[in-house]
CSV table of C-alpha atoms in Angstrom, one decimal:
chain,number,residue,atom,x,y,z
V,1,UNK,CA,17.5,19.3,-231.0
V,2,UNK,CA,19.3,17.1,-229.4
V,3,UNK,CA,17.3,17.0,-226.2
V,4,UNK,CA,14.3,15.6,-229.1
V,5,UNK,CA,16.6,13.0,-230.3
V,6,UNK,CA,17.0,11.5,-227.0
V,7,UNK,CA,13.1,11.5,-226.0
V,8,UNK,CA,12.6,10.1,-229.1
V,9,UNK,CA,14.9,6.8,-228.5
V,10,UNK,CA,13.9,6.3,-224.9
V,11,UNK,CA,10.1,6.5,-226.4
V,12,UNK,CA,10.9,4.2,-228.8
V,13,UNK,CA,12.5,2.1,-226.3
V,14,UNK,CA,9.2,2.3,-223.5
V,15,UNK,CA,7.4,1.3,-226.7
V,16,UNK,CA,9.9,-1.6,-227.3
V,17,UNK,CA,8.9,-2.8,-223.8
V,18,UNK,CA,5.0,-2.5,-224.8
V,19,UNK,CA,6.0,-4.6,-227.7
V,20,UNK,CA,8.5,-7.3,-225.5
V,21,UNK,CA,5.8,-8.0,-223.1
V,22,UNK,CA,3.4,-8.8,-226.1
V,23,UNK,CA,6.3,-11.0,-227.6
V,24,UNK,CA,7.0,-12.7,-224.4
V,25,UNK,CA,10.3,-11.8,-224.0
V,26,UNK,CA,10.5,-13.2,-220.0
V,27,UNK,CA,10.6,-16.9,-221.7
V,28,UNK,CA,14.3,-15.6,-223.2
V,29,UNK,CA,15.8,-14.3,-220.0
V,30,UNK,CA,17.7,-16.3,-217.2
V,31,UNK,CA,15.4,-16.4,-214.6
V,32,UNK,CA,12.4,-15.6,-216.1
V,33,UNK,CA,12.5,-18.2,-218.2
V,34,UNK,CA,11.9,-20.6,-215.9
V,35,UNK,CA,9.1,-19.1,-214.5
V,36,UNK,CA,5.4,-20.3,-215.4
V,37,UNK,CA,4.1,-17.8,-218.4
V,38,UNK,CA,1.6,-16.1,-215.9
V,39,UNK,CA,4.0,-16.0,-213.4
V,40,UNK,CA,7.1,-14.8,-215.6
V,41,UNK,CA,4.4,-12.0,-216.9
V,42,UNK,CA,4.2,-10.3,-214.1
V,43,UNK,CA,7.4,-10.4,-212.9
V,44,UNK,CA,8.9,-8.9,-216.0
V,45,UNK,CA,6.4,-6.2,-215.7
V,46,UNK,CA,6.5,-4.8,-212.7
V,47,UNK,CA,10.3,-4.8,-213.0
V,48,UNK,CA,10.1,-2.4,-215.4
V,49,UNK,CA,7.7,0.1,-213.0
V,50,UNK,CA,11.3,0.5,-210.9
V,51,UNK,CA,13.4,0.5,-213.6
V,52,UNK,CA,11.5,3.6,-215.6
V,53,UNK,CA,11.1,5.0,-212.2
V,54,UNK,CA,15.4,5.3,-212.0
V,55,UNK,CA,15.7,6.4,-215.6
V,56,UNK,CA,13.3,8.8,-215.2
V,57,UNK,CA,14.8,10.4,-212.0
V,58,UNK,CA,18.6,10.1,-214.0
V,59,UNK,CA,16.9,11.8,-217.3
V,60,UNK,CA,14.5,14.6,-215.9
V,61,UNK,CA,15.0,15.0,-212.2
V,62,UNK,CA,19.0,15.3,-211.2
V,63,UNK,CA,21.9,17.8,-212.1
V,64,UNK,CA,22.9,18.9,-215.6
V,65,UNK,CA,26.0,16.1,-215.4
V,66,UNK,CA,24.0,13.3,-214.2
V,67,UNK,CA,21.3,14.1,-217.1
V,68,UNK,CA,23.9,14.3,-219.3
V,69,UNK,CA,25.9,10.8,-218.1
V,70,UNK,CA,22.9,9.0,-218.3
V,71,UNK,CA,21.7,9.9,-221.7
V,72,UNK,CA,25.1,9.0,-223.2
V,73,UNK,CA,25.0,5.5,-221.2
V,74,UNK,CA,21.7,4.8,-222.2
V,75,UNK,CA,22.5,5.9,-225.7
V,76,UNK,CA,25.0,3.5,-225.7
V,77,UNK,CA,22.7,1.2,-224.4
V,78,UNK,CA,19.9,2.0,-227.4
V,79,UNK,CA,22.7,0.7,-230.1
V,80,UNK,CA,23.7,-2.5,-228.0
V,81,UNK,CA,20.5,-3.5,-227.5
V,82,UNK,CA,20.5,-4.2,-231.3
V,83,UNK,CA,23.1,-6.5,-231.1
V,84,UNK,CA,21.2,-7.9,-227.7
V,85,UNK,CA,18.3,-9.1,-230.1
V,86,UNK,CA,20.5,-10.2,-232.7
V,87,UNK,CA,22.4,-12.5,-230.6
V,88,UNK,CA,18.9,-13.6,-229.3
V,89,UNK,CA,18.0,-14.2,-232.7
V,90,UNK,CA,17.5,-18.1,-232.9
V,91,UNK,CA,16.4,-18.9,-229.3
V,92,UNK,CA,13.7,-20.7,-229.3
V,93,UNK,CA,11.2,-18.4,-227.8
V,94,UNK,CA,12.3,-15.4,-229.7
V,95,UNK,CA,9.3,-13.8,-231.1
V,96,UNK,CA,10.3,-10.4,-232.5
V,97,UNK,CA,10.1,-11.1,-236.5
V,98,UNK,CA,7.4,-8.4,-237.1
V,99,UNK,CA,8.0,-5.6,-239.1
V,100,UNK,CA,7.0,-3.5,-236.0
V,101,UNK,CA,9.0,-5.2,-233.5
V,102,UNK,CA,12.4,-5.0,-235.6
V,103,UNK,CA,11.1,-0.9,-236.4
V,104,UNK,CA,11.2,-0.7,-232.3
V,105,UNK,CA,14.7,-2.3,-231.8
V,106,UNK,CA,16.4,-0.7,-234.7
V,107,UNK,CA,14.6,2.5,-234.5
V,108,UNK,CA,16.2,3.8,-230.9
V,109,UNK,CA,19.9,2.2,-231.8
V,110,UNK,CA,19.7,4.8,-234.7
V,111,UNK,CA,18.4,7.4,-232.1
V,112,UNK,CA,20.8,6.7,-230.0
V,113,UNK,CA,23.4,6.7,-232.3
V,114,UNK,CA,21.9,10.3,-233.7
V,115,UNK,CA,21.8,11.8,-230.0
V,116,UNK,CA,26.0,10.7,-229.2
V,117,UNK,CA,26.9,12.4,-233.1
V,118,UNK,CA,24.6,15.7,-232.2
């Protein structure tokens, strides 16, 4: 069960970053943000390719204790996130006011939260 819980917040978090690049969430980070949109686009996109590429080796592909380290840490990670976008809130480029964009960064804190009480 608990094994569901977790691929059900890191889905819900792969579809938060289907979402983010929709909302153009690379105009709110350091960096990023200075990019032009095109430009800042595509960096914040293929950044991800890497980054699913490491939490899908830590999730699926290394030792029982690894697996289970980095499922708590991204857990963790699921629930802060909400507070990430909350403190993100009133930036000027912040674009996640849809009902579906709040139901994908609420959705895998609560996850999250469900896979560390299981």
């Amino acid at each position: 069960m608990a094994d569901w819980i977790f691929l059900i917040c890191y889905a819900l978090i792969i579809g938060h970053e289907l979402d983010a690049i929709k909302q153009k969430e690379w105009r709110i980070f350091p960096g990023t943000n200075l990019l032009p949109d095109q430009l800042g686009f595509q960096v914040f996109t293929v950044l991800h390719v890497p980054l699913f590429v490491v939490l899908n080796w830590l999730f699926f592909l290394t030792n029982a204790q690894m697996m289970a380290t980095a499922k708590f840490w991204f857990a963790l990670f699921a629930i802060a996130h909400i507070g990430a976008h909350w403190l993100c809130r009133n930036h000027k480029e912040y674009r996640f006011n849809t009902p579906l964009s709040q139901f994908l960064i609420w959705a895998p804190g609560v996850f999250g939260a469900l896979y560390l009480v299981i």
